[in-house]
CSV table of C-alpha atoms and ligand atoms in Angstrom, one decimal:
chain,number,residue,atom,x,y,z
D,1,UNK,CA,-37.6,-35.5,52.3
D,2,UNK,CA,-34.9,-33.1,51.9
D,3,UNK,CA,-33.6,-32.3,47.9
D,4,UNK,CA,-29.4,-31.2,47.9
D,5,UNK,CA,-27.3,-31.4,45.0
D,6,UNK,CA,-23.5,-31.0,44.3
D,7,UNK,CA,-21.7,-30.0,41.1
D,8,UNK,CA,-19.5,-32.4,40.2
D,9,UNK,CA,-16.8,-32.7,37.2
D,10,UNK,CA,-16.4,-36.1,35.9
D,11,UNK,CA,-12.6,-36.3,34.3
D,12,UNK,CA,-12.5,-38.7,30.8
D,13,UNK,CA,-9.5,-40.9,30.5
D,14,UNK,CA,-9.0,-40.4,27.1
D,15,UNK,CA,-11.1,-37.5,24.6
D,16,UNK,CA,-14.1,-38.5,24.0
D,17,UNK,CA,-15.6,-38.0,20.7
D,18,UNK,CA,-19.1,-38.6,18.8
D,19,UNK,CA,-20.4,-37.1,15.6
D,20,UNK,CA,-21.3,-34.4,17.6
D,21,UNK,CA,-18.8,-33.0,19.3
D,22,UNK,CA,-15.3,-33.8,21.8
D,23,UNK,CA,-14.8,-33.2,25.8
D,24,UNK,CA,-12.3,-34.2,28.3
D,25,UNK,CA,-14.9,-33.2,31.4
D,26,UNK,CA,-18.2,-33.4,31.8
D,27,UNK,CA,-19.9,-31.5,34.7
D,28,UNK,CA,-22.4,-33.5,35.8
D,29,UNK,CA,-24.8,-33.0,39.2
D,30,UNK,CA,-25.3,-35.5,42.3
D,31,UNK,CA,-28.4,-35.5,43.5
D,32,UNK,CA,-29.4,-36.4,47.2
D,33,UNK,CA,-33.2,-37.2,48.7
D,34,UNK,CA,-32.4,-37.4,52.5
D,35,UNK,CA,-30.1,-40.4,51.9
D,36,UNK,CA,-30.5,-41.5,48.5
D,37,UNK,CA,-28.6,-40.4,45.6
D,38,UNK,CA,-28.6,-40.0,41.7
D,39,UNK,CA,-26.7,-38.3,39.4
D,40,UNK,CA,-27.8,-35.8,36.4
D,41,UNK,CA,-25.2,-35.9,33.6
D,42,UNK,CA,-25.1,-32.6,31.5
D,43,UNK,CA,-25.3,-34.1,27.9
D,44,UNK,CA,-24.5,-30.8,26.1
D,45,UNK,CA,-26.0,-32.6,22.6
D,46,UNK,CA,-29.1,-33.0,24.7
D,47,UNK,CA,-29.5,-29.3,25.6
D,48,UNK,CA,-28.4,-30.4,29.5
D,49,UNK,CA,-25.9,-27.9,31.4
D,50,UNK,CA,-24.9,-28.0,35.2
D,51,UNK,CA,-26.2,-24.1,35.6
D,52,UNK,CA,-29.5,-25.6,33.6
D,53,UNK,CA,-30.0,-28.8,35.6
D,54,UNK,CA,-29.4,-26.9,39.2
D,55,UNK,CA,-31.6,-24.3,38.2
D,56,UNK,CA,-34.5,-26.6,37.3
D,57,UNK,CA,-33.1,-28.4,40.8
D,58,UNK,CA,-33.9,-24.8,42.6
D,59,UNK,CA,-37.5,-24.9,41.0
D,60,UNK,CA,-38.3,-28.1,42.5
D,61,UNK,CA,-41.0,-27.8,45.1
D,62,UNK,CA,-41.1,-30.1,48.5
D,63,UNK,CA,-41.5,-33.7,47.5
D,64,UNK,CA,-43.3,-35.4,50.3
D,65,UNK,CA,-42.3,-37.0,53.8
D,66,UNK,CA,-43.1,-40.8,51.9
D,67,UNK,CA,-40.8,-41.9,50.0
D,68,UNK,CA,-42.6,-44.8,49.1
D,69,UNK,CA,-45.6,-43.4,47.8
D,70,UNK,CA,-43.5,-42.8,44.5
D,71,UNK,CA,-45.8,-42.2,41.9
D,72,UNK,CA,-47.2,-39.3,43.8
D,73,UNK,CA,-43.5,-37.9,44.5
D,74,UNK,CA,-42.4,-37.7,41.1
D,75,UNK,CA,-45.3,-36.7,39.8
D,76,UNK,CA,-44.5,-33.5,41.8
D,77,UNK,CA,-41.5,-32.9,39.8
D,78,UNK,CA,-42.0,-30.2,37.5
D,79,UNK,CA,-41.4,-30.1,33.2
D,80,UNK,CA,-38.1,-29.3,32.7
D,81,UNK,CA,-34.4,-31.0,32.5
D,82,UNK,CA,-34.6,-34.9,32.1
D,83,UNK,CA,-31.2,-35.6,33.8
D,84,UNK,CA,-32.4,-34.0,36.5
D,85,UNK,CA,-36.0,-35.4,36.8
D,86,UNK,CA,-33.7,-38.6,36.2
D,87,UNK,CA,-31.9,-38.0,38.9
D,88,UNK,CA,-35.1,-37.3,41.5
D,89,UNK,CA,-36.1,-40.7,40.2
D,90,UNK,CA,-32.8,-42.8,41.0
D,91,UNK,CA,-32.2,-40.8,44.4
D,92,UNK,CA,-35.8,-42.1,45.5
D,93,UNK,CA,-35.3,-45.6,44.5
D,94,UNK,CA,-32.2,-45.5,46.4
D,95,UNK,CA,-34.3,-43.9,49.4
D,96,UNK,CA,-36.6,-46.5,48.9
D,97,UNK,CA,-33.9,-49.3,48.8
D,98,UNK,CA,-32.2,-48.3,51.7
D,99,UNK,CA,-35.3,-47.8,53.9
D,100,UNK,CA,-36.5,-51.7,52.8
D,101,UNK,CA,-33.0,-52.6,53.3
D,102,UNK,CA,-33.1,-54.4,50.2
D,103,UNK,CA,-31.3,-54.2,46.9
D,104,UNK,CA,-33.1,-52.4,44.4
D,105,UNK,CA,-32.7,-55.6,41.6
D,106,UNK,CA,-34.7,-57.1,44.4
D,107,UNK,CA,-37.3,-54.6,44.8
D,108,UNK,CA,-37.8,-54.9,41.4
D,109,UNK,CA,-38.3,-59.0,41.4
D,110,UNK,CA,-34.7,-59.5,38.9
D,111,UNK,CA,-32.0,-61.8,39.7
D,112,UNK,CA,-28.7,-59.9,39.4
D,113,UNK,CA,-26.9,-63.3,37.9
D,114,UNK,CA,-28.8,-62.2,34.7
D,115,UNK,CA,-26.6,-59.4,33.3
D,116,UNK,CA,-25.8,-58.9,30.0
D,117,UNK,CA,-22.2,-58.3,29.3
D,118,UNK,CA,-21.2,-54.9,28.6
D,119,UNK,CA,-19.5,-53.4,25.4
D,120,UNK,CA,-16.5,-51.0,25.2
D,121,UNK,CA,-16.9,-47.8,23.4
D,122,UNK,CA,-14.1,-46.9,21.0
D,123,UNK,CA,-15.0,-42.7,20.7
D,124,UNK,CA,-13.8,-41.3,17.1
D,125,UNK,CA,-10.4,-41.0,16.0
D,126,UNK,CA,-8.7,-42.1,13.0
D,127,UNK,CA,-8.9,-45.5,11.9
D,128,UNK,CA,-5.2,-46.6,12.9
D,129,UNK,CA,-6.0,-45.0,16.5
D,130,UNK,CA,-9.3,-46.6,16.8
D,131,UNK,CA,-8.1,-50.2,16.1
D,132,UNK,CA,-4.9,-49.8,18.4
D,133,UNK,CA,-7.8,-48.6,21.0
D,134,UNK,CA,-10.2,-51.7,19.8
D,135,UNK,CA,-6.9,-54.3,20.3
D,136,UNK,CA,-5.8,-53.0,23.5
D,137,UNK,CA,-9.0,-52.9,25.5
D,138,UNK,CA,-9.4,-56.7,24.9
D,139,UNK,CA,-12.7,-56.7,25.4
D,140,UNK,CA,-15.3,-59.3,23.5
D,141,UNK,CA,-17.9,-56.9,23.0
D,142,UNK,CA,-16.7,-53.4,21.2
D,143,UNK,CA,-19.0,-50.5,20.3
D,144,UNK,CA,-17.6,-48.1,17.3
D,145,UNK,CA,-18.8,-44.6,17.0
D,146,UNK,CA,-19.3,-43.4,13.2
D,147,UNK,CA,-20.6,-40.7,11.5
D,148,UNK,CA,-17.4,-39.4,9.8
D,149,UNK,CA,-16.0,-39.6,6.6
D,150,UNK,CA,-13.9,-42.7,7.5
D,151,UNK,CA,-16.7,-45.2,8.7
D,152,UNK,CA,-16.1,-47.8,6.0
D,153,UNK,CA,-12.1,-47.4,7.1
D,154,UNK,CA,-12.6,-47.6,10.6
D,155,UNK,CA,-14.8,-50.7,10.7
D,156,UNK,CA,-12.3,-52.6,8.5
D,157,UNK,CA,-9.2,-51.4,10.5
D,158,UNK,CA,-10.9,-52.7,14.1
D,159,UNK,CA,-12.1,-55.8,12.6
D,160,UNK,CA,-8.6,-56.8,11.5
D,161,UNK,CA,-7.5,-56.4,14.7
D,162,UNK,CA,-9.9,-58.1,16.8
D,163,UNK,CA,-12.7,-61.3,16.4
D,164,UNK,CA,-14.7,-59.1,19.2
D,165,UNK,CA,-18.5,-58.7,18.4
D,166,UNK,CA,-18.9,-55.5,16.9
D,167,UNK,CA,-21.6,-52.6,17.1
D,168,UNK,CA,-21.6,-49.2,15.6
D,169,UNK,CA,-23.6,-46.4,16.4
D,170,UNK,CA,-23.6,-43.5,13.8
D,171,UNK,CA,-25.3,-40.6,16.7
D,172,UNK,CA,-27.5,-39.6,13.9
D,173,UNK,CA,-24.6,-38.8,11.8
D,174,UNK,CA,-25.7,-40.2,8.2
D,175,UNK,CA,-28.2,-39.4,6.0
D,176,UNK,CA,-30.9,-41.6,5.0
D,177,UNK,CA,-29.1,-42.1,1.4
D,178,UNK,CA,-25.8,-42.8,3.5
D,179,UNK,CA,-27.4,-45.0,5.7
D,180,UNK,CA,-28.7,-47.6,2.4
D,181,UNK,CA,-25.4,-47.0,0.7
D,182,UNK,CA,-22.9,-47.5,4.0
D,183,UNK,CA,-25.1,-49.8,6.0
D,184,UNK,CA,-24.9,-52.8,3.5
D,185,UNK,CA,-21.0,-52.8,3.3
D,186,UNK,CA,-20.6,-52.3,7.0
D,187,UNK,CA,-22.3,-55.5,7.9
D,188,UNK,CA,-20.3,-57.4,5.5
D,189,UNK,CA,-17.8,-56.7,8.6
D,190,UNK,CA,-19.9,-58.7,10.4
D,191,UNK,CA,-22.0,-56.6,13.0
D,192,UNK,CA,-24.0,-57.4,15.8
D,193,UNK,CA,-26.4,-54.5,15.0
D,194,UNK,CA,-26.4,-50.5,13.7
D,195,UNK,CA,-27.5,-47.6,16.5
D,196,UNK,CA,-29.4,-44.5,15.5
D,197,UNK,CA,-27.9,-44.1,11.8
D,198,UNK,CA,-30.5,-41.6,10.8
D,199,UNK,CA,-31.7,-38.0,11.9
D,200,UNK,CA,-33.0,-37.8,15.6
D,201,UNK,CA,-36.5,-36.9,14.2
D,202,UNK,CA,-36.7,-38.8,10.8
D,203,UNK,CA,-39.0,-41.5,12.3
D,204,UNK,CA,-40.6,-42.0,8.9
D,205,UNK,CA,-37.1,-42.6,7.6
D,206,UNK,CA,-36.2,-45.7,9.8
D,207,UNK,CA,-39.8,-47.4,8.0
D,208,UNK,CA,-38.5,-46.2,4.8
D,209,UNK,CA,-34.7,-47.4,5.2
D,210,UNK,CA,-36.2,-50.8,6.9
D,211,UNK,CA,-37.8,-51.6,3.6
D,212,UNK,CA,-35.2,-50.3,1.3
D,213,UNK,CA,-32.5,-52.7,3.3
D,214,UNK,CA,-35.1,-56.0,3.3
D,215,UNK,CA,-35.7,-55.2,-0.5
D,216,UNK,CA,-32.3,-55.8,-0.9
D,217,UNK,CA,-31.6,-58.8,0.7
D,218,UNK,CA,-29.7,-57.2,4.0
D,219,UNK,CA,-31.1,-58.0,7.2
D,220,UNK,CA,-28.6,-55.9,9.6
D,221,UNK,CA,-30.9,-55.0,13.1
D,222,UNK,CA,-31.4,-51.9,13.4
D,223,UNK,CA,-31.5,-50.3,16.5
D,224,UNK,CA,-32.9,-46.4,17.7
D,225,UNK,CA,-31.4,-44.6,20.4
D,226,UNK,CA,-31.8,-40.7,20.4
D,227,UNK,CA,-35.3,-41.0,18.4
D,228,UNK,CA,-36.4,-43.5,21.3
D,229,UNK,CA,-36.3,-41.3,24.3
D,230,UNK,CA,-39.7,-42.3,26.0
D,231,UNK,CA,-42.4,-45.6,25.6
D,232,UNK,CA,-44.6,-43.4,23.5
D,233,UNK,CA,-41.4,-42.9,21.1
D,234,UNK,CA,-41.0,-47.0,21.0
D,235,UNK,CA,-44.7,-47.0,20.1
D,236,UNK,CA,-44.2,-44.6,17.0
D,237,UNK,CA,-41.1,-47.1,16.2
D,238,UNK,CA,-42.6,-50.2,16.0
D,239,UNK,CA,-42.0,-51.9,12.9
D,240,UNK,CA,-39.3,-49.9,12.3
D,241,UNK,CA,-36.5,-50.8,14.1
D,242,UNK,CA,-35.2,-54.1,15.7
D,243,UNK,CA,-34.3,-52.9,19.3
D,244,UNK,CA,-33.9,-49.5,21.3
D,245,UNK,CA,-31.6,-48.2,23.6
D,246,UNK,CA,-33.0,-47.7,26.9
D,247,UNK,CA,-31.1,-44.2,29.1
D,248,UNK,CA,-32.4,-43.4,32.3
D,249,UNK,CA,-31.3,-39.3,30.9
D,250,UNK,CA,-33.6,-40.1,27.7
D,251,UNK,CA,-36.6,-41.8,30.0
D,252,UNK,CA,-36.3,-38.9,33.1
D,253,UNK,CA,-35.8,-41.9,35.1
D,254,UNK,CA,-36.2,-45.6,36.2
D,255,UNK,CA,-39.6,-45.4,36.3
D,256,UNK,CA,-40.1,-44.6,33.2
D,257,UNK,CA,-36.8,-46.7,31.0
D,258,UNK,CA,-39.1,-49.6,32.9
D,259,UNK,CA,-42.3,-48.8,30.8
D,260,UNK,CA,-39.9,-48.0,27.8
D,261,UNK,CA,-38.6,-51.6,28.4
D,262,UNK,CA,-41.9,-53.5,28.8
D,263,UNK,CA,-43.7,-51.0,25.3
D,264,UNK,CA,-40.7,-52.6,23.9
D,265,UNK,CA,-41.4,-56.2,24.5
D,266,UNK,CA,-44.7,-55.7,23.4
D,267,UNK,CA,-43.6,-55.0,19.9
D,268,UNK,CA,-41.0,-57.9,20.3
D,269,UNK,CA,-38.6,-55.2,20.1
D,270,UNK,CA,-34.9,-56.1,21.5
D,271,UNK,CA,-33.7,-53.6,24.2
D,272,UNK,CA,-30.2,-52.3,25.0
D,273,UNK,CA,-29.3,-50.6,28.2
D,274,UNK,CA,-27.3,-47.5,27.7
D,275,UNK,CA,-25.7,-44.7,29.5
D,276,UNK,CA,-24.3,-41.3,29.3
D,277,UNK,CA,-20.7,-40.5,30.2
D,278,UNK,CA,-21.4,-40.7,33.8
D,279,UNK,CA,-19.9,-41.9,37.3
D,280,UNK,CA,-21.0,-45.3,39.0
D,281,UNK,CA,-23.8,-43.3,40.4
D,282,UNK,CA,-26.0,-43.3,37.2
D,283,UNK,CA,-24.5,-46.1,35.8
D,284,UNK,CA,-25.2,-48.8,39.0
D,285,UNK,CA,-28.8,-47.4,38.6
D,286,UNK,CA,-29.0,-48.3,34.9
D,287,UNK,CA,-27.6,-51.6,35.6
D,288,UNK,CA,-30.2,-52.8,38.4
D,289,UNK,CA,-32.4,-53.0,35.5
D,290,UNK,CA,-30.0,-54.7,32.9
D,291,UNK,CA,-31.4,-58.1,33.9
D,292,UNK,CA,-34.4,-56.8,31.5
D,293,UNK,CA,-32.4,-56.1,28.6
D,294,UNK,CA,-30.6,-58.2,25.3
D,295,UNK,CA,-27.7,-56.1,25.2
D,296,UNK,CA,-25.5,-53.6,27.6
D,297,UNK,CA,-23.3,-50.7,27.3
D,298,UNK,CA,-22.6,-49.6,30.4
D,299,UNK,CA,-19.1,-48.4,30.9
D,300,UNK,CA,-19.2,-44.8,31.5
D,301,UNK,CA,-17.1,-45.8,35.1
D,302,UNK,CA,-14.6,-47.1,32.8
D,303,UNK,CA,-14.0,-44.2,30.8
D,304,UNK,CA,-13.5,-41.8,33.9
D,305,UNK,CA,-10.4,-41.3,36.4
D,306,UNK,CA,-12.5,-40.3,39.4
D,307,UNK,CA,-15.6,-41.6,40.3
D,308,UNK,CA,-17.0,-40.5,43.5
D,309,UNK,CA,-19.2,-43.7,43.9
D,310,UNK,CA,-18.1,-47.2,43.8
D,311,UNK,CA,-21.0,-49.7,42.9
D,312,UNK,CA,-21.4,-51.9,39.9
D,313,UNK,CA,-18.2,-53.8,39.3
D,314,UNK,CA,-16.4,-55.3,36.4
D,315,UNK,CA,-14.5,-58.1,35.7
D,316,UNK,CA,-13.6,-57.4,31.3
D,317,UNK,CA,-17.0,-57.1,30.3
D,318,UNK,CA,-18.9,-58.9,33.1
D,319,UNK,CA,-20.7,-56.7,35.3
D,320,UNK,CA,-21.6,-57.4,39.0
D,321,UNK,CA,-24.1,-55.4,41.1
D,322,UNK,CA,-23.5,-54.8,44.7
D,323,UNK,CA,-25.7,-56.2,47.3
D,324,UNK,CA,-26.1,-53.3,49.2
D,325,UNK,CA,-29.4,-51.7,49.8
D,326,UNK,CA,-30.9,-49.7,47.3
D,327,UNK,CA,-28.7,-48.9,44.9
D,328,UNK,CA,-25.6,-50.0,46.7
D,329,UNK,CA,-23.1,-47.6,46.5
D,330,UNK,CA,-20.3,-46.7,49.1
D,331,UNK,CA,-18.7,-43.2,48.3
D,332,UNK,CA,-14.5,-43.0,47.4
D,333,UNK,CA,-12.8,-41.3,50.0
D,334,UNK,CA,-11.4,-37.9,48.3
D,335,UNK,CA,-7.9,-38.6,47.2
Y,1,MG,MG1,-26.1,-44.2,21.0
C-alpha cells in the first residue's frame, strides 16, 4: 500500500478562540493509503505541526500489501505524532471500506439513523459577541468555550438569548478552587454538562472536585476531554467524571476511540464524540462511530470556508452520513 500526504490549510470562518490560544488557519495534513484517505489536524495546544506530522509521515516504514489485516498494519506505525497515526488509521478504514464496497457504519455493525445531534461551538469573545453568535446560529444544542475572566457573564448573556441546551467546556482553563466556586453558579444556567474544567494532568483533582460538588448538593456531570486521551486514561477516570470526550487526534485513531468508547461503557461512563478544527475528512470519520456515543460535537465542516471533502451532511444540527463506501467522501472540485 502506498503512504502520500498533502499539506493542506483549512481557512476558519470566523477567529477561533479557546483558553489557549486564537487562529484563523490551521494547516492540517491529508493523508492517502493507495485510495483511502484521512486527515491529520495540527492541534498546536497538542504539540502537533504540519513540518512535525510530515516528518513523522517520512519515518513511516512500508505498511503491508493487506489492507485488511489491520491490526498488523498499524501496529507497524511507529511512536510519534497522534494526528498522524490518526490519520494512517482513518485512511485504512477508508481502504478497507472501499475495497468491501461497504460503508464503514456498516463494517462496523451501527445503523447510521442513530446519530446524536451535533452542538455548535461558540469560540471566546466577549459576552455581547458570544450571545449575538449563540442567537444567530439557531441551533438547539450550543457549546460555550470558558476559561476567561468573563465565564459567569458569558453564560448568562447566551442564556438570555436562547432556550438552546447548553454546554461549556473550560479547555483546562480553571483551577480546581475556580472550578467549586464557578461550577455551582454556572449550572444554575441550566447546563447539559461541564468539559475538562480542571488541569490536563490533575486526575486526582476531578475525584477531589467530584466529592466537593456532591457534598454540596450540585450534581452538574462532569465530563473529561484533554485528560481522557486513550482507554487506559478512562480507566484512571472512573469514578471521577460522568462522560469523556472521545477524538480520533486524542485516541491515534478509530481503532482505538472504539476501545476508548467500549472502557467507557464499562464504567457506565457517558461518551461524547468530539473533533478538532478539521475538514469533512476527519470529521465524517468521527461520525461513522457517533451511533456509539450520548452526545456529538462535530462541526469542524461548519466552521471552515473550504473543505476539500464533502461527506457527512447537515441539516441544523442533524447529521447524515453518506452511503458511500468506506468513509464516503467525494472530493470538491478546486474553486
Ligand atoms: Mg473540549
Amino acid at each position: 500500500m502506498k503512504l502520500r500526504w498533502e499539506p493542506y490549510t483549512l481557512d476558519l470562518k470566523t477567529t477561533f478562540r479557546v483558553a489557549h490560544g486564537a487562529s484563523d488557519q490551521r494547516n492540517n495534513v491529508l493523508v492517502y493509503l493507495d485510495e483511502g484517505v484521512g486527515e491529520a489536524p495540527a492541534v498546536p495546544y497538542y504539540g502537533e505541526t504540519q513540518e512535525g506530522i510530515i516528518e513523522y509521515l517520512e519515518s513511516v516504514p512500508d505498511l503491508g500489501e493487506d489492507p485488511f489485516d489491520i491490526e498488523t498494519v498499524l501496529a507497524r506505525r511507529p511512536p510519534g505524532s497522534l494526528a498522524a497515526r490518526a490519520a494512517i488509521d482513518v485512511a485504512l478504514h477508508d481502504l478497507w471500506g472501499k475495497q468491501i464496497g461497504q460503508p464503514l457504519y456498516r463494517l462496523l455493525g451501527l445503523n447510521p439513523a442513530n446519530l446524536p445531534l451535533t452542538s455548535f461551538t461558540i469560540g471566546m469573545d466577549r459576552p455581547a459577541v458570544m450571545a449575538e453568535q449563540a442567537r444567530e446560529c439557531g441551533f438547539p444544542i450550543i457549546k460555550i468555550k470558558l476559561g476567561s475572566e468573563f465565564d459567569e457573564q458569558i453564560v448568562a448573556a447566551i442564556r438570555e438569548v436562547t432556550d438552546a441546551k447548553l454546554r461549556v467546556d473550560a479547555n483546562a482553563g480553571w483551577t480546581r478552587d475556580q472550578a467549586l466556586e464557578l461550577i455551582p453558579r454556572l449550572v444554575s444556567y441550566d447546563l447539559e454538562f461541564v468539559e475538562q474544567p480542571l488541569a490536563v494532568d490533575d486526575v486526582e483533582g476531578y475525584f477531589w472536585l467530584k466529592e466537593k460538588l456532591l457534598a454540596s448538593g450540585v450534581s452538574s456531570p462532569i465530563f473529561a476531554d484533554e485528560t481522557a486521551k486513550t482507554s487506559r486514561d478512562v480507566v484512571k477516570l472512573a469514578g471521577a467524571v460522568d462522560g469523556v470526550v472521545v477524538k480520533l487526534m486524542k485516541s491515534g485513531g478509530i481503532r482505538e476511540a472504539l476501545r476508548m468508547i467500549h472502557t467507557a461503557r464499562a464504567f457506565d461512563m457517558q461518551i461524547m464524540l468530539s473533533c478538532m478544527v478539521e475538514s469533512s475528512v476527519g470529521v465524517t470519520a468521527a461520525a461513522h462511530m457517533a451511533p456509539l456515543c450520548d452526545y456529538a460535537d462535530l462541526d469542524g465542516p461548519l466552521l471552515i470556508s473550504n473543505d476539500p471533502y464533502s461527506g457527512l451532511r447537515y441539516d441544523g444540527a442533524k447529521m447524515s452520513l453518506p452511503d458511500g463506501p468506506g468513509l464516503g467522501l467525494v472530493k470538491r472540485s478546486p474553486h
